[in-house]
Short mmCIF file of C-alpha atoms in Angstrom, two decimals:
data_model
loop_
_atom_site.label_atom_id
_atom_site.label_comp_id
_atom_site.label_asym_id
_atom_site.label_seq_id
_atom_site.Cartn_x
_atom_site.Cartn_y
_atom_site.Cartn_z
CA MET K 1 -83.41 -45.00 -2.54
CA ARG K 2 -80.76 -47.53 -3.51
CA ALA K 3 -79.07 -46.86 -6.83
CA SER K 4 -78.99 -50.59 -7.61
CA PRO K 5 -80.95 -53.66 -6.51
CA ALA K 6 -79.92 -55.30 -3.26
CA ARG K 7 -77.51 -58.22 -3.65
CA ILE K 8 -79.08 -61.40 -2.33
CA GLY K 9 -76.93 -64.05 -0.68
CA LEU K 10 -77.89 -67.67 -0.08
CA ALA K 11 -76.19 -69.50 2.81
CA LEU K 12 -76.73 -73.25 2.46
CA GLY K 13 -76.09 -75.14 5.68
CA SER K 14 -74.60 -78.48 6.58
CA GLY K 15 -76.69 -81.55 7.31
CA SER K 16 -75.59 -84.59 5.28
CA ALA K 17 -78.53 -86.20 3.45
CA ARG K 18 -80.90 -83.49 4.65
CA GLY K 19 -79.00 -81.21 2.29
CA TRP K 20 -80.95 -82.37 -0.74
CA SER K 21 -83.68 -80.08 0.60
CA HIS K 22 -81.51 -77.15 -0.56
CA ILE K 23 -82.57 -78.05 -4.10
CA GLY K 24 -86.23 -77.56 -3.21
CA VAL K 25 -85.47 -74.26 -1.48
CA ILE K 26 -83.70 -72.93 -4.57
CA ARG K 27 -86.49 -74.08 -6.86
CA MET K 28 -89.11 -72.29 -4.78
CA LEU K 29 -87.06 -69.09 -4.55
CA GLU K 30 -86.59 -68.92 -8.30
CA GLU K 31 -90.25 -69.70 -8.89
CA ALA K 32 -91.01 -66.67 -6.72
CA GLY K 33 -88.62 -64.54 -8.78
CA ILE K 34 -85.94 -64.39 -6.08
CA VAL K 35 -82.56 -65.17 -7.63
CA PRO K 36 -79.49 -65.07 -5.36
CA ASP K 37 -76.34 -63.27 -6.54
CA VAL K 38 -74.03 -64.88 -3.97
CA VAL K 39 -74.08 -68.57 -3.04
CA CYS K 40 -72.16 -69.93 -0.05
CA GLY K 41 -72.26 -73.40 1.43
CA THR K 42 -70.94 -75.63 4.16
CA SER K 43 -70.56 -79.38 3.64
CA ILE K 44 -73.59 -80.69 1.69
CA GLY K 45 -74.56 -77.04 1.23
CA ALA K 46 -71.24 -76.47 -0.55
CA LEU K 47 -72.04 -79.30 -2.98
CA VAL K 48 -75.57 -78.18 -3.84
CA GLY K 49 -74.43 -74.56 -3.92
CA ALA K 50 -71.66 -75.39 -6.38
CA ALA K 51 -74.08 -77.08 -8.77
CA TYR K 52 -76.41 -74.08 -8.54
CA ALA K 53 -73.68 -71.46 -8.93
CA ASP K 54 -72.50 -73.27 -12.06
CA GLY K 55 -75.98 -73.40 -13.62
CA GLN K 56 -76.09 -77.20 -13.38
CA LEU K 57 -78.78 -77.64 -10.75
CA GLU K 58 -81.27 -79.31 -13.11
CA LYS K 59 -78.73 -81.93 -14.18
CA PHE K 60 -77.65 -82.40 -10.57
CA GLU K 61 -81.23 -82.80 -9.35
CA THR K 62 -81.91 -85.49 -11.94
CA TRP K 63 -78.92 -87.46 -10.66
CA VAL K 64 -79.85 -86.95 -7.01
CA ARG K 65 -83.45 -88.08 -7.49
CA GLY K 66 -82.21 -91.26 -9.14
CA LEU K 67 -79.98 -92.32 -6.24
CA THR K 68 -80.74 -95.65 -4.60
CA TRP K 69 -79.28 -97.06 -1.38
CA GLN K 70 -77.19 -99.46 -3.44
CA GLY K 71 -76.06 -96.62 -5.66
CA VAL K 72 -74.98 -94.53 -2.67
CA MET K 73 -72.97 -97.41 -1.24
CA GLY K 74 -71.41 -97.99 -4.65
CA LEU K 75 -69.92 -94.48 -4.59
CA LEU K 76 -68.11 -95.06 -1.30
CA ASP K 77 -64.62 -96.47 -0.85
CA PHE K 78 -63.60 -97.65 2.60
CA THR K 79 -60.37 -97.42 4.56
CA VAL K 80 -59.24 -97.32 8.21
CA SER K 81 -56.77 -94.43 7.77
CA GLY K 82 -57.93 -90.89 8.60
CA GLY K 83 -61.60 -91.71 8.09
CA LEU K 84 -63.80 -94.53 6.88
CA ILE K 85 -64.22 -93.08 3.39
CA PRO K 86 -61.36 -91.51 1.38
CA GLY K 87 -63.93 -89.99 -0.97
CA GLU K 88 -61.84 -90.44 -4.10
CA LYS K 89 -64.44 -92.64 -5.75
CA LEU K 90 -67.30 -90.23 -5.01
CA PHE K 91 -65.47 -87.09 -6.06
CA SER K 92 -64.01 -88.72 -9.17
CA PHE K 93 -67.61 -89.47 -10.11
CA LEU K 94 -68.61 -85.86 -9.49
CA ARG K 95 -65.71 -84.59 -11.60
CA SER K 96 -66.84 -86.79 -14.48
CA HIS K 97 -70.50 -85.74 -14.26
CA LEU K 98 -70.17 -82.07 -13.28
CA ASP K 99 -67.82 -79.67 -15.04
CA ASP K 100 -64.98 -79.10 -12.58
CA LYS K 101 -64.43 -75.41 -13.12
CA THR K 102 -62.51 -72.91 -11.05
CA ILE K 103 -64.52 -70.94 -8.53
CA GLY K 104 -63.68 -67.67 -10.25
CA SER K 105 -65.19 -68.86 -13.54
CA LEU K 106 -68.63 -69.67 -12.11
CA PRO K 107 -71.58 -67.54 -13.29
CA LYS K 108 -72.48 -66.74 -9.67
CA ALA K 109 -70.22 -65.65 -6.82
CA TYR K 110 -69.48 -68.78 -4.78
CA GLY K 111 -67.68 -69.69 -1.57
CA ALA K 112 -67.39 -72.72 0.71
CA VAL K 113 -66.38 -73.16 4.34
CA ALA K 114 -63.92 -75.72 5.71
CA THR K 115 -62.04 -76.17 8.98
CA GLU K 116 -58.26 -76.42 9.34
CA LEU K 117 -57.72 -79.63 11.31
CA ALA K 118 -54.48 -78.61 13.05
CA THR K 119 -55.69 -75.25 14.35
CA GLY K 120 -59.48 -75.34 14.25
CA ARG K 121 -59.52 -72.17 12.19
CA GLU K 122 -62.36 -71.41 9.78
CA VAL K 123 -61.19 -71.44 6.17
CA TRP K 124 -63.06 -69.68 3.37
CA LEU K 125 -62.57 -71.34 -0.01
CA ARG K 126 -63.06 -68.78 -2.78
CA GLU K 127 -60.59 -69.82 -5.47
CA GLY K 128 -59.25 -72.93 -7.16
CA SER K 129 -61.12 -76.08 -8.16
CA VAL K 130 -64.82 -76.14 -7.29
CA ILE K 131 -64.81 -79.90 -6.61
CA ASP K 132 -61.73 -79.62 -4.41
CA ALA K 133 -63.45 -76.90 -2.37
CA VAL K 134 -66.54 -79.08 -1.96
CA ARG K 135 -64.37 -82.07 -1.02
CA ALA K 136 -62.71 -80.07 1.77
CA SER K 137 -65.94 -78.51 3.03
CA ALA K 138 -67.67 -81.90 3.26
CA ALA K 139 -64.91 -83.95 4.92
CA LEU K 140 -66.93 -85.05 7.94
CA PRO K 141 -64.41 -86.11 10.63
CA GLY K 142 -64.33 -89.83 11.27
CA LEU K 143 -66.32 -90.55 8.12
CA PHE K 144 -64.44 -88.87 5.25
CA THR K 145 -60.68 -88.51 5.28
CA PRO K 146 -59.38 -84.92 5.54
CA ALA K 147 -58.67 -83.02 2.32
CA ARG K 148 -55.18 -81.70 1.56
CA ARG K 149 -54.99 -78.11 0.39
CA ASP K 150 -51.99 -75.76 0.37
CA GLY K 151 -50.10 -77.92 2.83
CA ARG K 152 -53.00 -78.07 5.28
CA LEU K 153 -55.49 -80.76 6.23
CA LEU K 154 -59.06 -79.50 5.97
CA VAL K 155 -62.22 -81.07 7.35
CA ASP K 156 -65.94 -80.30 7.39
CA GLY K 157 -66.81 -76.63 7.75
CA ALA K 158 -69.73 -77.57 10.01
CA LEU K 159 -67.27 -77.77 12.91
CA VAL K 160 -66.98 -73.99 12.90
CA ASN K 161 -69.68 -72.45 10.69
CA PRO K 162 -72.61 -74.75 9.79
CA VAL K 163 -74.66 -71.99 8.10
CA PRO K 164 -72.22 -69.55 6.42
CA VAL K 165 -74.06 -66.25 6.80
CA SER K 166 -70.78 -64.45 7.59
CA LEU K 167 -69.20 -65.56 4.31
CA CYS K 168 -72.22 -64.30 2.36
CA ARG K 169 -71.91 -60.91 4.05
CA ALA K 170 -68.18 -60.78 3.35
CA MET K 171 -68.87 -61.48 -0.33
CA GLY K 172 -71.14 -58.45 -0.60
CA ALA K 173 -74.65 -59.75 0.11
CA ASP K 174 -77.08 -57.09 1.35
CA ILE K 175 -79.76 -59.66 2.19
CA VAL K 176 -78.86 -63.15 3.37
CA ILE K 177 -81.27 -66.06 3.11
CA ALA K 178 -79.99 -68.89 5.31
CA VAL K 179 -81.06 -72.54 5.24
CA ASP K 180 -80.64 -74.30 8.58
CA LEU K 181 -81.05 -78.08 8.32
CA ASN K 182 -80.40 -78.84 11.98
CA SER K 183 -82.99 -76.90 13.96
CA ASP K 184 -85.21 -79.85 14.90
CA LEU K 185 -82.70 -82.66 15.39
CA ILE K 186 -81.91 -82.97 19.07
CA GLY K 187 -84.00 -85.57 20.85
CA ARG K 188 -86.06 -86.60 17.83
CA ARG K 189 -84.19 -88.74 15.31
CA LEU K 190 -83.28 -91.60 17.64
CA GLY K 191 -85.79 -91.20 20.44
CA PRO K 192 -88.16 -94.15 21.05
CA ASP K 193 -91.11 -92.15 19.73
CA ALA K 194 -89.22 -90.12 17.09
CA VAL K 195 -90.63 -91.59 13.91
CA PRO K 196 -93.33 -94.21 13.39
CA GLU K 197 -91.78 -97.29 11.84
CA ALA K 198 -94.15 -97.14 8.89
CA ALA K 199 -93.15 -93.56 8.11
CA VAL K 200 -89.59 -94.45 7.13
CA PRO K 201 -88.96 -96.53 3.99
CA ALA K 202 -87.38 -99.87 4.70
CA SER K 203 -83.66 -99.76 3.96
CA PRO K 204 -80.35 -100.60 5.62
CA GLY K 205 -80.94 -97.39 7.56
CA ALA K 206 -77.58 -95.68 7.00
CA LEU K 207 -74.01 -96.77 7.43
CA GLY K 208 -74.90 -99.08 10.30
CA SER K 209 -75.34 -102.03 7.96
CA VAL K 210 -71.98 -101.31 6.35
CA LEU K 211 -70.19 -100.72 9.64
CA SER K 212 -71.49 -104.00 10.97
CA ARG K 213 -69.38 -105.75 8.31
CA LEU K 214 -66.19 -103.86 9.15
CA PRO K 215 -63.53 -105.09 11.60
CA LEU K 216 -63.37 -104.00 15.24
CA GLY K 217 -67.12 -104.42 15.64
CA LEU K 218 -67.95 -100.91 14.46
CA GLY K 219 -71.70 -100.69 14.57
CA GLY K 220 -71.83 -104.47 14.74
CA ALA K 221 -74.14 -106.80 16.59
CA ARG K 222 -73.80 -106.97 20.34
CA THR K 223 -75.38 -108.83 23.19
CA PRO K 224 -76.88 -106.14 25.38
CA ALA K 225 -77.34 -106.49 29.09
CA PRO K 226 -80.99 -106.79 30.09
CA GLU K 227 -80.97 -103.27 31.47
CA ALA K 228 -79.38 -101.84 28.28
CA VAL K 229 -81.62 -103.24 25.55
CA ASP K 230 -82.04 -99.79 23.95
CA MET K 231 -78.33 -98.95 23.89
CA PRO K 232 -77.61 -97.39 20.45
CA SER K 233 -74.88 -98.63 18.12
CA ILE K 234 -71.57 -96.79 17.87
CA PHE K 235 -72.75 -95.26 14.59
CA ASP K 236 -75.97 -94.03 16.19
CA VAL K 237 -73.93 -92.46 18.99
CA LEU K 238 -71.69 -90.76 16.41
CA SER K 239 -74.69 -89.49 14.46
CA MET K 240 -76.44 -88.17 17.57
CA SER K 241 -73.25 -86.47 18.76
CA LEU K 242 -72.78 -84.76 15.40
CA ASN K 243 -76.38 -83.57 15.53
CA ILE K 244 -75.88 -82.04 18.97
CA MET K 245 -72.67 -80.34 17.86
CA GLN K 246 -74.19 -78.89 14.71
CA VAL K 247 -77.32 -77.63 16.47
CA ARG K 248 -75.34 -75.92 19.24
CA ILE K 249 -72.80 -74.32 16.90
CA THR K 250 -75.51 -73.22 14.47
CA ARG K 251 -77.52 -71.54 17.21
CA SER K 252 -74.44 -69.74 18.49
CA ARG K 253 -73.30 -68.52 15.07
CA LEU K 254 -76.77 -67.39 13.98
CA ALA K 255 -77.25 -65.51 17.24
CA GLY K 256 -74.12 -63.48 16.57
CA GLU K 257 -74.47 -63.33 12.77
CA PRO K 258 -78.21 -63.45 12.06
CA ALA K 259 -79.60 -63.97 8.60
CA ASP K 260 -82.28 -61.68 7.25
CA VAL K 261 -84.49 -64.69 6.55
CA LEU K 262 -84.04 -68.18 7.99
CA ILE K 263 -85.50 -71.21 6.21
CA ARG K 264 -85.76 -74.38 8.30
CA PRO K 265 -86.79 -77.60 6.54
CA ARG K 266 -88.19 -80.18 8.95
CA LEU K 267 -86.16 -83.33 8.36
CA ALA K 268 -85.48 -84.79 11.79
CA ASP K 269 -86.42 -88.27 10.53
CA PHE K 270 -83.49 -88.31 8.09
CA ALA K 271 -80.47 -90.40 9.03
CA LEU K 272 -76.95 -89.25 8.26
CA MET K 273 -76.65 -91.26 5.05
CA ASP K 274 -80.23 -91.23 3.72
CA TYR K 275 -79.09 -89.78 0.40
CA HIS K 276 -81.44 -92.16 -1.42
CA ARG K 277 -84.45 -90.25 -0.02
CA ALA K 278 -83.84 -87.16 -2.13
CA SER K 279 -87.38 -86.62 -3.37
CA ILE K 280 -88.72 -86.37 0.20
CA ALA K 281 -86.03 -83.87 1.18
CA ILE K 282 -86.50 -81.74 -1.96
CA ASP K 283 -90.26 -81.55 -1.40
CA GLU K 284 -89.75 -80.44 2.20
CA GLY K 285 -87.27 -77.81 1.05
CA GLU K 286 -89.93 -76.38 -1.25
CA ARG K 287 -92.49 -76.32 1.56
CA ALA K 288 -90.08 -74.62 3.97
CA ALA K 289 -89.15 -71.96 1.41
CA ARG K 290 -92.82 -71.33 0.60
CA ARG K 291 -93.52 -70.73 4.30
CA ALA K 292 -90.73 -68.14 4.38
CA LEU K 293 -91.74 -66.20 1.25
CA PRO K 294 -93.80 -63.45 3.00
CA GLU K 295 -90.92 -62.72 5.38
CA LEU K 296 -88.44 -62.74 2.52
CA ARG K 297 -90.46 -60.32 0.41
CA ASP K 298 -90.70 -57.99 3.42
CA ALA K 299 -86.93 -58.14 3.91
CA ILE K 300 -86.28 -57.34 0.25
CA GLY K 301 -88.76 -54.49 0.35
CA ARG K 302 -87.20 -52.97 3.46
CA THR K 303 -83.71 -53.15 1.96
CA GLN K 304 -84.81 -51.50 -1.29
CA ASP K 305 -86.42 -48.69 0.68
CA ASP K 306 -83.28 -48.02 2.71
CA PRO K 307 -81.11 -45.08 1.63
CA ALA K 308 -78.04 -46.16 -0.35
CA GLU K 309 -74.88 -46.14 1.71
#
């Protein structure tokens, strides 16, 4: 038998606004008495994971649930250099509302994934400022400007490792619980029959309303040809393309580096910037984690019964 309990790792995946469901997953795990020792995240997973690893999830959840569309837009600063959003306004807000500690000082082991823009290499962020690590991991290309770190430009870790199971393993996790936010995206979010109109709260619908007011006609109104009435906006094309990329990369990485338990919230009706719909996402995260509990308990039981290495 093992001399000590198995170390549990939690790999929180990328997925923009769908990432608020990570909060519900964590709540359900803890309610079931399953407390991760290692927390790793990519993009939005890096942000939620940082709040959890620092013991600030309750405070963070309160803020997230209070977000409105207007409040989300108020946190964004726009530019046309390197990306639409520099992110300084948002991350200055996070620094003022969350204690910006160093990664090494967090109560739980924590790591984030980013991508080096010049080389495409995967970068594991395991030291330095927590907020700076989150900023780099979440720098979605074309939307947020790249982050500067140690003389390199870093962008969203979802380009190379959307669900960081490998980082959890490298940090000593015996059992890895992974949360994949992208499993049901392709062909659903923007299809003609994807979501009944009444099922989605009325709102500007994402950055499209903002982009329509920017120069160069980004996401702006157009006069479609009769045969192209359903042509999506440039922002819809960007969002769909990112979905395809994340789904394909996630499937490839998880095939080669499988998690012990995979939790898959069903959030295909969420747009890229639906951060104001946190309560819906959190509830779905709880449901998804509850569905996975029997499998998770089996995985923990098997690991505890294995001979110690």
